[in-house]
Amino acid sequence: MTARWIGTSWKMNLTLSEAETYAQSLSHSLRSRPELTAGVQPFIIPPVTALSAVRGVLGDSSQRPGGIKLGVQNAHWEDSGAWTGEISVPQAVDAGAEIVEIGHSERREFFNETIRTTRLKVRAALKHGAWPLLCVGEPQEVRARGHASEYILGQANGALEGLSPEQLSTVLIAYEPIWAIGASGRPATSAELIEPFQALREQFGGHVASLLYGGSVNPHNAQDLLAMKDIDGLFIGRAAWTAEGFTEILELAASA
Ligand code: PGA
């Protein structure tokens, strides 16, 4: 079986010292308990301000506990230039990113991310040897009308159009229904996930590296989610914003 990808985005949280403390604590747990990451590809996506500090604590990729990977929450599609406030994939990679998160619903909703920009960013990530982590997910109204699968396949096909099989094989897709994300969201039930994951599996199974679920993942639902046959991994927000929270979910995954 291929590894389950289990990771977290810290979103706009944690100062440098908090990030270092998190990384030290996680590093200690993963080094002392290698069983926590057996069959798991763990990852952390800190805010970009803390990326190189986290890399400093965890060490170079070859010596990291559990082989943990690092990423960024967004990156521009151009390599460089006059794009005030943005960072490029080469800059992200230089600072330690191996994963580029693309198209999170918060970026689509508040920062004008479109299918076109997600496509450009996927290509930029691949060009520089990073794993694109493409997020897709429907709003509540679309789900209520019964069009969730069609909507997310539209997002995924739009972003991944024209990629070679080799390129697709390093893409990760996270299905994150918008109504399930964040403090005002509610976790999706297993029943609600069957159809969208089947749709993603039919289209991308065996082609992309992994299909993850995200949206209010927590210690109560992590094992049930991982037990679903079409879910290969978990993308966690709030529940993994402390090292203890992340470790607890890794423990549950290991004992599932
Ligand atoms: P949450 O965030 O776990 O806090 O709901 C998930 C996400 O946005 O990826």
Short mmCIF file of C-alpha atoms and ligand atoms in Angstrom, two decimals:
data_model
loop_
_atom_site.label_atom_id
_atom_site.label_comp_id
_atom_site.label_asym_id
_atom_site.label_seq_id
_atom_site.Cartn_x
_atom_site.Cartn_y
_atom_site.Cartn_z
CA MET A 1 0.00 0.00 0.00
CA THR A 2 1.23 3.50 -0.74
CA ALA A 3 1.73 5.83 2.18
CA ARG A 4 -1.19 7.77 3.61
CA TRP A 5 -0.56 11.48 3.42
CA ILE A 6 -1.53 13.07 6.73
CA GLY A 7 -0.73 16.70 7.28
CA THR A 8 -1.78 20.11 8.39
CA SER A 9 -1.87 23.69 7.21
CA TRP A 10 -1.39 26.15 10.02
CA LYS A 11 -3.13 28.84 7.94
CA MET A 12 -2.42 32.32 9.41
CA ASN A 13 -1.30 31.09 12.80
CA LEU A 14 1.84 30.69 14.92
CA THR A 15 4.68 33.11 15.51
CA LEU A 16 8.27 32.09 14.85
CA SER A 17 8.85 30.97 18.40
CA GLU A 18 5.55 29.07 18.51
CA ALA A 19 6.44 27.41 15.21
CA GLU A 20 9.84 26.34 16.54
CA THR A 21 8.31 24.96 19.72
CA TYR A 22 5.76 23.00 17.65
CA ALA A 23 8.48 21.61 15.38
CA GLN A 24 10.69 20.61 18.33
CA SER A 25 7.86 18.86 20.08
CA LEU A 26 6.70 17.04 16.94
CA SER A 27 10.26 16.09 16.09
CA HIS A 28 10.73 14.60 19.54
CA SER A 29 7.50 12.55 19.28
CA LEU A 30 8.24 11.25 15.81
CA ARG A 31 11.84 10.33 16.64
CA SER A 32 10.92 8.52 19.81
CA ARG A 33 7.89 6.76 18.26
CA PRO A 34 8.65 5.72 14.68
CA GLU A 35 5.45 3.62 14.64
CA LEU A 36 3.49 6.89 14.39
CA THR A 37 4.63 7.41 10.83
CA ALA A 38 4.83 3.81 9.61
CA GLY A 39 3.01 3.83 6.28
CA VAL A 40 2.36 7.56 6.63
CA GLN A 41 3.76 10.52 4.74
CA PRO A 42 3.38 13.34 7.28
CA PHE A 43 3.50 16.99 6.20
CA ILE A 44 3.26 20.47 7.66
CA ILE A 45 2.36 23.63 5.79
CA PRO A 46 3.37 26.53 8.04
CA PRO A 47 2.91 30.20 7.21
CA VAL A 48 5.74 31.19 4.91
CA THR A 49 7.29 33.36 7.63
CA ALA A 50 8.03 30.22 9.67
CA LEU A 51 8.99 27.83 6.88
CA SER A 52 12.73 28.13 7.08
CA ALA A 53 12.69 28.16 10.89
CA VAL A 54 10.68 24.91 10.88
CA ARG A 55 13.12 23.44 8.39
CA GLY A 56 15.94 24.54 10.68
CA VAL A 57 14.45 22.53 13.55
CA LEU A 58 13.48 19.45 11.52
CA GLY A 59 16.68 19.31 9.46
CA ASP A 60 17.22 18.52 5.80
CA SER A 61 14.63 16.34 4.15
CA SER A 62 16.79 13.20 4.19
CA GLN A 63 17.20 13.22 7.99
CA ARG A 64 13.78 14.40 9.13
CA PRO A 65 11.82 12.37 11.65
CA GLY A 66 9.14 10.37 9.86
CA GLY A 67 10.35 11.81 6.54
CA ILE A 68 8.04 14.77 7.20
CA LYS A 69 7.59 17.12 4.25
CA LEU A 70 7.07 20.88 4.33
CA GLY A 71 4.99 23.13 2.13
CA VAL A 72 3.57 26.57 1.45
CA GLN A 73 -0.10 27.58 1.46
CA ASN A 74 0.10 29.41 -1.87
CA ALA A 75 2.66 30.53 -4.46
CA HIS A 76 2.56 32.62 -7.61
CA TRP A 77 2.76 31.02 -11.06
CA GLU A 78 5.63 33.21 -12.31
CA ASP A 79 9.21 32.48 -11.26
CA SER A 80 9.95 36.11 -10.35
CA GLY A 81 8.94 39.65 -11.16
CA ALA A 82 6.90 42.67 -10.10
CA TRP A 83 4.18 40.90 -8.11
CA THR A 84 4.03 42.81 -4.85
CA GLY A 85 3.12 40.66 -1.88
CA GLU A 86 3.53 37.33 -3.64
CA ILE A 87 6.13 34.60 -3.39
CA SER A 88 7.19 32.34 -6.25
CA VAL A 89 7.59 28.58 -6.29
CA PRO A 90 11.40 28.82 -6.65
CA GLN A 91 11.48 31.08 -3.56
CA ALA A 92 9.23 28.66 -1.68
CA VAL A 93 11.40 25.70 -2.66
CA ASP A 94 14.51 27.64 -1.66
CA ALA A 95 12.98 28.21 1.79
CA GLY A 96 12.23 24.50 2.20
CA ALA A 97 8.87 23.84 0.54
CA GLU A 98 8.32 20.48 -1.12
CA ILE A 99 4.53 20.89 -1.40
CA VAL A 100 2.57 23.83 -2.82
CA GLU A 101 -1.03 24.05 -1.63
CA ILE A 102 -3.23 25.41 -4.41
CA GLY A 103 -6.85 26.51 -4.57
CA HIS A 104 -7.87 26.29 -0.93
CA SER A 105 -11.46 27.53 -0.65
CA GLU A 106 -10.36 30.47 1.52
CA ARG A 107 -8.09 31.59 -1.33
CA ARG A 108 -10.80 31.02 -3.92
CA GLU A 109 -13.32 33.00 -1.85
CA PHE A 110 -11.21 35.89 -0.56
CA PHE A 111 -8.21 36.15 -2.89
CA ASN A 112 -9.65 35.66 -6.36
CA GLU A 113 -8.18 32.22 -6.96
CA THR A 114 -9.83 30.84 -10.10
CA ILE A 115 -9.63 27.63 -12.06
CA ARG A 116 -7.26 29.42 -14.42
CA THR A 117 -4.88 30.50 -11.65
CA THR A 118 -4.98 27.07 -10.04
CA ARG A 119 -3.96 25.58 -13.40
CA LEU A 120 -1.04 28.01 -13.73
CA LYS A 121 0.08 27.32 -10.17
CA VAL A 122 -0.09 23.53 -10.57
CA ARG A 123 2.21 23.84 -13.57
CA ALA A 124 4.58 26.17 -11.72
CA ALA A 125 4.84 23.73 -8.81
CA LEU A 126 5.53 20.80 -11.12
CA LYS A 127 8.12 22.77 -13.08
CA HIS A 128 10.12 23.25 -9.90
CA GLY A 129 9.77 19.71 -8.61
CA ALA A 130 7.23 20.45 -5.86
CA TRP A 131 4.09 18.40 -5.15
CA PRO A 132 0.94 20.38 -5.97
CA LEU A 133 -1.71 19.87 -3.29
CA LEU A 134 -4.86 20.89 -5.11
CA CYS A 135 -7.88 21.64 -2.92
CA VAL A 136 -11.37 21.25 -4.33
CA GLY A 137 -14.76 21.54 -2.65
CA GLU A 138 -18.29 22.72 -3.19
CA PRO A 139 -20.35 25.32 -1.35
CA GLN A 140 -23.45 24.24 0.56
CA GLU A 141 -25.88 25.45 -2.16
CA VAL A 142 -24.21 23.26 -4.75
CA ARG A 143 -24.34 20.26 -2.46
CA ALA A 144 -28.02 20.96 -1.69
CA ARG A 145 -28.80 20.86 -5.41
CA GLY A 146 -27.05 17.49 -5.71
CA HIS A 147 -24.18 18.76 -7.88
CA ALA A 148 -21.19 18.31 -5.57
CA SER A 149 -19.34 15.72 -7.65
CA GLU A 150 -19.80 17.58 -10.89
CA TYR A 151 -18.57 20.80 -9.27
CA ILE A 152 -15.39 19.34 -7.80
CA LEU A 153 -14.56 17.41 -10.95
CA GLY A 154 -14.86 20.72 -12.81
CA GLN A 155 -12.36 22.30 -10.43
CA ALA A 156 -9.97 19.36 -10.62
CA ASN A 157 -10.15 18.86 -14.37
CA GLY A 158 -9.72 22.58 -14.92
CA ALA A 159 -6.59 22.72 -12.79
CA LEU A 160 -5.04 19.48 -14.03
CA GLU A 161 -5.93 19.72 -17.71
CA GLY A 162 -3.21 18.67 -20.13
CA LEU A 163 -0.80 17.17 -17.59
CA SER A 164 1.21 14.12 -18.59
CA PRO A 165 0.72 10.88 -16.63
CA GLU A 166 4.13 11.47 -15.07
CA GLN A 167 3.15 14.96 -13.92
CA LEU A 168 -0.19 13.76 -12.58
CA SER A 169 1.55 11.09 -10.54
CA THR A 170 2.96 13.76 -8.20
CA VAL A 171 -0.31 15.65 -7.71
CA LEU A 172 -2.26 15.38 -4.45
CA ILE A 173 -5.96 16.22 -4.41
CA ALA A 174 -7.71 17.24 -1.19
CA TYR A 175 -11.50 17.18 -1.23
CA GLU A 176 -12.62 19.80 1.25
CA PRO A 177 -16.32 20.66 1.11
CA ILE A 178 -16.58 24.34 2.03
CA TRP A 179 -19.40 23.73 4.51
CA ALA A 180 -17.13 21.35 6.44
CA ILE A 181 -14.20 23.74 6.89
CA GLY A 182 -13.36 25.90 9.88
CA ALA A 183 -15.02 26.86 13.15
CA SER A 184 -18.37 27.51 11.45
CA GLY A 185 -18.25 24.25 9.48
CA ARG A 186 -19.41 20.81 10.48
CA PRO A 187 -17.51 17.60 9.68
CA ALA A 188 -18.82 15.70 6.67
CA THR A 189 -20.35 12.34 7.52
CA SER A 190 -19.03 9.19 5.85
CA ALA A 191 -22.29 8.95 3.87
CA GLU A 192 -21.76 12.45 2.45
CA LEU A 193 -18.28 11.55 1.29
CA ILE A 194 -19.01 8.37 -0.62
CA GLU A 195 -20.18 9.94 -3.85
CA PRO A 196 -17.59 12.71 -4.27
CA PHE A 197 -14.74 10.35 -3.45
CA GLN A 198 -16.07 7.75 -5.87
CA ALA A 199 -16.19 10.45 -8.54
CA LEU A 200 -12.61 11.52 -7.80
CA ARG A 201 -11.45 7.91 -7.65
CA GLU A 202 -13.06 7.05 -10.98
CA GLN A 203 -11.42 9.97 -12.69
CA PHE A 204 -8.06 10.20 -10.92
CA GLY A 205 -7.52 6.90 -9.08
CA GLY A 206 -4.21 5.35 -10.06
CA HIS A 207 -3.22 8.61 -11.78
CA VAL A 208 -2.65 11.08 -8.95
CA ALA A 209 -0.50 10.36 -5.90
CA SER A 210 -3.24 10.55 -3.30
CA LEU A 211 -6.82 11.61 -2.51
CA LEU A 212 -7.14 13.35 0.86
CA TYR A 213 -10.11 14.55 2.87
CA GLY A 214 -10.12 17.89 4.72
CA GLY A 215 -12.71 19.84 6.71
CA SER A 216 -13.08 19.61 10.51
CA VAL A 217 -10.92 16.49 10.79
CA ASN A 218 -10.54 15.80 14.51
CA PRO A 219 -9.65 12.96 16.88
CA HIS A 220 -13.28 11.78 16.88
CA ASN A 221 -13.63 11.29 13.14
CA ALA A 222 -10.08 10.62 11.90
CA GLN A 223 -10.28 6.82 12.14
CA ASP A 224 -13.67 6.60 10.44
CA LEU A 225 -12.45 8.83 7.63
CA LEU A 226 -9.32 6.74 7.11
CA ALA A 227 -11.43 3.59 7.09
CA MET A 228 -13.23 4.77 3.95
CA LYS A 229 -11.90 2.93 0.96
CA ASP A 230 -11.47 5.92 -1.33
CA ILE A 231 -9.81 8.20 1.24
CA ASP A 232 -6.01 7.90 1.21
CA GLY A 233 -5.14 10.62 3.69
CA LEU A 234 -6.16 13.62 5.78
CA PHE A 235 -5.60 17.33 5.51
CA ILE A 236 -6.11 18.89 8.92
CA GLY A 237 -6.60 22.47 10.07
CA ARG A 238 -7.50 23.45 13.63
CA ALA A 239 -7.10 20.03 15.21
CA ALA A 240 -3.39 19.98 14.31
CA TRP A 241 -2.45 23.53 15.21
CA THR A 242 -0.65 22.14 18.23
CA ALA A 243 2.00 19.43 17.99
CA GLU A 244 -0.01 17.39 20.52
CA GLY A 245 -3.11 17.63 18.35
CA PHE A 246 -1.24 16.49 15.26
CA THR A 247 0.47 13.68 17.16
CA GLU A 248 -2.87 12.47 18.52
CA ILE A 249 -4.28 12.10 15.00
CA LEU A 250 -1.12 10.28 13.87
CA GLU A 251 -1.57 7.94 16.85
CA LEU A 252 -5.18 7.25 15.87
CA ALA A 253 -4.16 6.61 12.27
CA ALA A 254 -1.44 4.21 13.40
CA SER A 255 -3.85 2.24 15.54
CA ALA A 256 -6.66 2.19 12.98
P1 PGA B 1 -10.26 22.68 9.54
O1 PGA B 1 -9.54 23.22 8.20
O2 PGA B 1 -9.71 21.34 9.83
O3 PGA B 1 -9.91 23.70 10.58
O4 PGA B 1 -11.74 22.64 9.23
C1 PGA B 1 -9.37 22.34 7.13
C2 PGA B 1 -8.80 23.02 5.93
O5 PGA B 1 -9.16 24.17 5.65
O6 PGA B 1 -7.98 22.41 5.24
#
